[in-house]
Coordinates of N, CA and C and ligand atoms in Angstrom, one line a residue:
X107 N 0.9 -1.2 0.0 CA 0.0 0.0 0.0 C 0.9 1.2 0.0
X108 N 0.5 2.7 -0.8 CA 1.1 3.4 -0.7 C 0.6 4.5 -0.5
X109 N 0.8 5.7 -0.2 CA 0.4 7.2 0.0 C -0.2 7.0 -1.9
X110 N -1.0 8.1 -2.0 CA -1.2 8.4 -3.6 C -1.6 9.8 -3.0
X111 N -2.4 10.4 -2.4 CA -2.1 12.1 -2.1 C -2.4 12.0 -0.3
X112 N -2.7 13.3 -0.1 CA -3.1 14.1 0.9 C -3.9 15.4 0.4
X113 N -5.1 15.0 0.7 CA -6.1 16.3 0.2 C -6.6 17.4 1.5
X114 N -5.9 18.9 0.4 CA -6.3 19.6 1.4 C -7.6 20.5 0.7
X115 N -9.0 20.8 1.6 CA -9.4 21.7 1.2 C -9.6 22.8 1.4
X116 N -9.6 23.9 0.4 CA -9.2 25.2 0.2 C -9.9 26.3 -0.5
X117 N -10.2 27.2 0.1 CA -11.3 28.4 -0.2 C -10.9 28.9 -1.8
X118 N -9.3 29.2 -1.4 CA -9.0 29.8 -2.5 C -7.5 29.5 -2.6
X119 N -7.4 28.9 -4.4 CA -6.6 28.4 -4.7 C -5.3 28.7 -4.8
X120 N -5.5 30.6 -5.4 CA -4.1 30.9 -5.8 C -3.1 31.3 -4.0
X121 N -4.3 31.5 -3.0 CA -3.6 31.8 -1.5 C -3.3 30.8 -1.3
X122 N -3.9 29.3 -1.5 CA -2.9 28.3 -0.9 C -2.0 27.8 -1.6
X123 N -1.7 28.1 -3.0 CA -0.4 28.3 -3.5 C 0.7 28.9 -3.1
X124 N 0.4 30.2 -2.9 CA 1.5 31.0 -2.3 C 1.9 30.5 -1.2
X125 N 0.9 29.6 -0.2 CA 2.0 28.8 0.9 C 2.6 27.6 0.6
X126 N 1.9 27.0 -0.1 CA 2.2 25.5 -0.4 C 3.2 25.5 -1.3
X127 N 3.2 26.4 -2.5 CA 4.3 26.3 -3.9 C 5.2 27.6 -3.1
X128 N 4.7 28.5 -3.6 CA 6.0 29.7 -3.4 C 6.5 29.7 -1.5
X129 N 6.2 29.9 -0.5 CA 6.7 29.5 0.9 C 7.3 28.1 1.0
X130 N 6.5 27.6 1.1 CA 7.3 25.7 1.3 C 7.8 25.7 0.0
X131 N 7.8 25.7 -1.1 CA 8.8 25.2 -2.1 C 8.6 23.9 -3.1
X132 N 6.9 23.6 -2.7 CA 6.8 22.6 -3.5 C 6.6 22.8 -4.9
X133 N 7.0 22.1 -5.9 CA 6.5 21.9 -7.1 C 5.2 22.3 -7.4
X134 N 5.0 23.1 -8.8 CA 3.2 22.6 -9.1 C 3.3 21.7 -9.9
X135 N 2.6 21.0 -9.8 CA 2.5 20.0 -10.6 C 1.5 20.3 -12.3
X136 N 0.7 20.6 -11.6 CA -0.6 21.2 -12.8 C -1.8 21.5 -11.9
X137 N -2.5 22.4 -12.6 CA -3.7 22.6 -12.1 C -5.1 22.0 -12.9
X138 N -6.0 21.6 -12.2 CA -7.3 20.5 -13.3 C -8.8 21.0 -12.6
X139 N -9.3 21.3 -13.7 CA -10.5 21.9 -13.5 C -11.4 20.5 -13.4
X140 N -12.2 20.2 -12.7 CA -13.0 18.7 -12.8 C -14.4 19.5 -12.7
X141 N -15.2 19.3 -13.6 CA -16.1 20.1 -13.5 C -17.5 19.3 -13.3
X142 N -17.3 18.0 -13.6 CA -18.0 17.0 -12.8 C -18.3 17.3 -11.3
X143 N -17.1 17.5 -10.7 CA -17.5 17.0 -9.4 C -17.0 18.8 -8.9
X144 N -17.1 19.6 -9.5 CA -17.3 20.9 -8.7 C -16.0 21.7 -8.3
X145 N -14.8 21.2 -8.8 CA -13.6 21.2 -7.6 C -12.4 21.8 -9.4
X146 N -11.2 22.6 -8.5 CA -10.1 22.7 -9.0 C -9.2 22.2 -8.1
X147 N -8.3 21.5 -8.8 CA -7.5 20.7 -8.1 C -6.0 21.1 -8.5
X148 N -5.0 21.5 -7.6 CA -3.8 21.8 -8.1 C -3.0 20.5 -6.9
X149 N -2.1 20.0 -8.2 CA -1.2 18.8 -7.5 C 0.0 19.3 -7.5
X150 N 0.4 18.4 -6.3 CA 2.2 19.0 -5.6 C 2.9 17.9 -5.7
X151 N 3.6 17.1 -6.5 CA 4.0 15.7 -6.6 C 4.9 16.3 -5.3
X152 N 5.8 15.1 -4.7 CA 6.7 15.0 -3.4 C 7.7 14.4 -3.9
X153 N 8.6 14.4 -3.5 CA 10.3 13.6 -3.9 C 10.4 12.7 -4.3
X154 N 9.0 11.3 -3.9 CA 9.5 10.2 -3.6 C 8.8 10.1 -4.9
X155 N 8.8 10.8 -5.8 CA 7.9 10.6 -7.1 C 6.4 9.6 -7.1
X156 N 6.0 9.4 -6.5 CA 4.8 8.8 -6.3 C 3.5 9.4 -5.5
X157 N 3.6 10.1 -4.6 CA 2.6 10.9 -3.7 C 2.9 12.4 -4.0
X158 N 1.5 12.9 -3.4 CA 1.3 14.3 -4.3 C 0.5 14.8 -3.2
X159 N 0.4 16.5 -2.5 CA -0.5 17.0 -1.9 C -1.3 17.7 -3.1
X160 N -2.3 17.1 -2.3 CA -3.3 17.8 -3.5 C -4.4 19.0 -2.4
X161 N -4.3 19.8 -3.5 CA -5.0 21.3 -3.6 C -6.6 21.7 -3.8
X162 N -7.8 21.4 -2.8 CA -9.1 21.2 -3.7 C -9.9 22.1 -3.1
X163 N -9.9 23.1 -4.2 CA -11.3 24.3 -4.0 C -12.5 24.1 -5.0
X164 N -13.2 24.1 -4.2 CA -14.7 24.2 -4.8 C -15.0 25.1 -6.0
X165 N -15.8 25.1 -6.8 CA -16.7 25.9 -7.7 C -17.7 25.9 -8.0
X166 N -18.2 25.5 -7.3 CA -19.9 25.7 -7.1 C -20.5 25.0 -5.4
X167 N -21.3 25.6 -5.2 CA -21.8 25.7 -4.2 C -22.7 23.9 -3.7
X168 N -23.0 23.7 -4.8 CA -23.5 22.3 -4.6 C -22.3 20.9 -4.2
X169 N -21.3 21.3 -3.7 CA -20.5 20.1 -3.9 C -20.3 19.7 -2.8
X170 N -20.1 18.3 -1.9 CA -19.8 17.6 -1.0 C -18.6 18.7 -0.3
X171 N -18.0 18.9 -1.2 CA -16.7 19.7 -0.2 C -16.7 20.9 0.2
X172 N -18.3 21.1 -0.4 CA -18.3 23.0 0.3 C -19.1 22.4 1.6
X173 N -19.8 21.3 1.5 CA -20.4 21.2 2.7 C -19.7 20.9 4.0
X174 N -18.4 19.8 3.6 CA -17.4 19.6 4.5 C -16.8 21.3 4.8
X175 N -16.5 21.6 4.0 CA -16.0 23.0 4.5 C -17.0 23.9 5.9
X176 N -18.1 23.9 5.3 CA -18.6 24.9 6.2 C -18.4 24.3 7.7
X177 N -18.5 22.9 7.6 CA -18.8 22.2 9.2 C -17.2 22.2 9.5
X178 N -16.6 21.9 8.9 CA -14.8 22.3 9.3 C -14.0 23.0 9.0
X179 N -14.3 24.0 8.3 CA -13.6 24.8 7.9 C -12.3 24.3 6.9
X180 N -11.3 24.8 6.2 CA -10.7 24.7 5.9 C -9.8 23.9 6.4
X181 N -9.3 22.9 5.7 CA -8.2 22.0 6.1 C -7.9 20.5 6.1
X182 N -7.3 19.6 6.4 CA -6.9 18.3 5.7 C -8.4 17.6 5.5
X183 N -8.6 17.2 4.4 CA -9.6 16.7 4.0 C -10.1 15.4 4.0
X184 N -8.3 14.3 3.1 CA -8.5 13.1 3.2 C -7.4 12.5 3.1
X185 N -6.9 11.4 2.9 CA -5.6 10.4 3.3 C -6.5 9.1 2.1
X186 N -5.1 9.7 0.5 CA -5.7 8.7 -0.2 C -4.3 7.2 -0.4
X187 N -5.0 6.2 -0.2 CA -4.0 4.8 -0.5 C -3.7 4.4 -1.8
X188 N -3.2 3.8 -2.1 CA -3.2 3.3 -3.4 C -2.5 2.0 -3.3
X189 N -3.8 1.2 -3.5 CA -3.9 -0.8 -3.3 C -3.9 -1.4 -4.5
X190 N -3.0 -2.4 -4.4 CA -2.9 -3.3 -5.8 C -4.4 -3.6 -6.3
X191 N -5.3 -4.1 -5.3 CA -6.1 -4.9 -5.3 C -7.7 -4.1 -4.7
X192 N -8.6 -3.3 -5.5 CA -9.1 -2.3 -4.5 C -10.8 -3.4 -4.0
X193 N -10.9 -4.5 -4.7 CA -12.5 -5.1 -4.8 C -11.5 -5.5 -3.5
X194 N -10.5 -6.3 -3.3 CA -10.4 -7.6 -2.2 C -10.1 -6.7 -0.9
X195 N -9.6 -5.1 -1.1 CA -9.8 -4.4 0.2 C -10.9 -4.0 0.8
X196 N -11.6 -3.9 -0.4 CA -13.3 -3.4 0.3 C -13.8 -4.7 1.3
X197 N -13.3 -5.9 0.8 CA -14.1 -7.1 1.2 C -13.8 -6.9 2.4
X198 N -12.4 -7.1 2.5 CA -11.6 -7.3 3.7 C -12.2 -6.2 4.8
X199 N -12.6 -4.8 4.6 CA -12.9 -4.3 5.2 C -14.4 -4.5 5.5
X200 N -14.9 -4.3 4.6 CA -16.6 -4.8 4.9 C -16.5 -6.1 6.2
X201 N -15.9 -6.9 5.9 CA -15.5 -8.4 6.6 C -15.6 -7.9 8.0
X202 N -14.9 -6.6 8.0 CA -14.3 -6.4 9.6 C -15.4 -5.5 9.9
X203 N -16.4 -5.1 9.0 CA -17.5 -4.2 9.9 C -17.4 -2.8 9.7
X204 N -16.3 -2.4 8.4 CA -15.4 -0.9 8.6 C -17.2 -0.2 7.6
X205 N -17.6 0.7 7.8 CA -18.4 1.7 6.9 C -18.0 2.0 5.8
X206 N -18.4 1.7 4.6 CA -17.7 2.2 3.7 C -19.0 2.8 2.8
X207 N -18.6 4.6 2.5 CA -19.3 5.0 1.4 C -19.6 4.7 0.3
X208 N -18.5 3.8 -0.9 CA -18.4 3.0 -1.7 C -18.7 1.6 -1.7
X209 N -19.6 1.3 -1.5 CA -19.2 -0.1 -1.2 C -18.6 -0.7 -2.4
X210 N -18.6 -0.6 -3.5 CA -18.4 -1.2 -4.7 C -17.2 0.2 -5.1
X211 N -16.2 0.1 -6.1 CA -15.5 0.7 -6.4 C -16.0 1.5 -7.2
X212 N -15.9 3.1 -7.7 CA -16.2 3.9 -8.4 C -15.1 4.3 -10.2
X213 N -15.0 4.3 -11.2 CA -14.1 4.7 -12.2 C -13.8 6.5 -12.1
X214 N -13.0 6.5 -12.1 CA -12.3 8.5 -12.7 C -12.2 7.9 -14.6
X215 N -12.2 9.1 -14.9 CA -12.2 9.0 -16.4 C -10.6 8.5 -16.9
X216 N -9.8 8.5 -16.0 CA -8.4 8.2 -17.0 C -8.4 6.4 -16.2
X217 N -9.3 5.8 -15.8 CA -9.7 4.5 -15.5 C -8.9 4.2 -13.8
X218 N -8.7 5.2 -13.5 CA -8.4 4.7 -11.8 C -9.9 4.6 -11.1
X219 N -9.7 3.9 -10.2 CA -10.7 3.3 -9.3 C -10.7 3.8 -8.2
X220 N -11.4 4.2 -7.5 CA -11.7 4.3 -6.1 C -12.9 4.5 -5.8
X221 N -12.9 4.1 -4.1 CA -14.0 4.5 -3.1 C -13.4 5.2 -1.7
X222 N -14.3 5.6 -1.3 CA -13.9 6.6 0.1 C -14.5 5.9 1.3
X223 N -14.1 5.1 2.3 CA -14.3 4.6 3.1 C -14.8 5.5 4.9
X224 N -15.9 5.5 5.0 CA -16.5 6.6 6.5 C -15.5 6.8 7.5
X225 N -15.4 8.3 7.6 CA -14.4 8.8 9.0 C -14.7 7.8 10.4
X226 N -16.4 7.2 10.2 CA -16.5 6.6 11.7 C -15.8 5.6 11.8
X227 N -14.9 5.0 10.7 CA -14.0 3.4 11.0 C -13.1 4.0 11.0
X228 N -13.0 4.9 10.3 CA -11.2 4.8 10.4 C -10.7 6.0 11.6
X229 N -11.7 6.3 12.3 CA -10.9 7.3 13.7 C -10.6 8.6 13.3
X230 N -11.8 9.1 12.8 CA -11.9 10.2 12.3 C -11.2 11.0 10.8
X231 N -10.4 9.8 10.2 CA -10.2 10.4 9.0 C -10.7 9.7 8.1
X232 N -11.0 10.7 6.6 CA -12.1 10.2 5.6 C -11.1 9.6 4.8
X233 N -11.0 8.2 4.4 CA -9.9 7.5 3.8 C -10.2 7.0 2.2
X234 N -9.7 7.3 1.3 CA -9.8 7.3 -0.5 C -9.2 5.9 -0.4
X235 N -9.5 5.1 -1.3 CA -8.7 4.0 -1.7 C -8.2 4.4 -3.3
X236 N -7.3 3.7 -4.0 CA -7.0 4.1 -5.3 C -6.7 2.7 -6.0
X237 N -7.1 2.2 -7.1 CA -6.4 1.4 -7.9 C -6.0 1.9 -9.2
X238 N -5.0 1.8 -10.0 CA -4.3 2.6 -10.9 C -4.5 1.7 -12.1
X239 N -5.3 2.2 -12.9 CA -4.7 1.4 -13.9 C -3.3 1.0 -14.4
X240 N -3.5 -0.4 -14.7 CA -2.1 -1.3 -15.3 C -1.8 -0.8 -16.4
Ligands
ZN14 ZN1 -8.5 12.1 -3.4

């Protein structure tokens, strides 16, 4: 299992650049408009070439993460994995009783997989699974 990001959410994108890119020093990676789900997303790849902080402000008012925002304001959002195998982790968790939003895996358009597993199993953080396409 590996890191694949750390999602932070953010009001406004170019102010949390200026701390994230220009103060800390990280990389931009690119910025991606997803207009599906409401959100610009600017990625921070990390050294280890594989994990990335990712950057996610809303654009429109209807989205899951303006709602998360209002009840927590700004700030770490989620802790995403990335599993060889993402059907036999769901099982495995289901097995153990864990809540999972997903219960079945979801597609992104460039064919990665994921589901988001409920803050109430995992101890208060909201946890992404990832399978990558081969
Ligand atoms: Zn994510």
């Amino acid at each position: 299992m590996k890191l694949d990001h750390l999602a932070i959410a953010v009001a406004d994108l170019d102010a949390a650049l200026a701390f994230y890119r220009d103060a800390l020093g990280l990389e931009l990676g690119g910025i991606e408009e997803v207009e599906r789900e409401g959100v610009r997303v600017a990625f921070l790849p990390l050294d280890d070439g594989q994990s990335r902080i990712e950057l996610v402000q809303p654009t429109r008012d209807d989205t899951g993460i303006v709602k998360w925002m209002t009840k927590h304001g700004p700030g770490m959002h989620h802790v995403c994995l990335a599993v060889v195998d993402i059907e036999a982790t769901l099982a495995r968790l289901a097995a153990h009783g864990c809540e999972l939003i997903h219960p079945q895996p979801m597609t992104r358009e460039d064919g990665t997989r994921y589901a988001f597993i409920h803050p109430r199993s995992a101890f208060g953080v909201l946890v992404e699974l990832y399978e990558k396409p081969v």
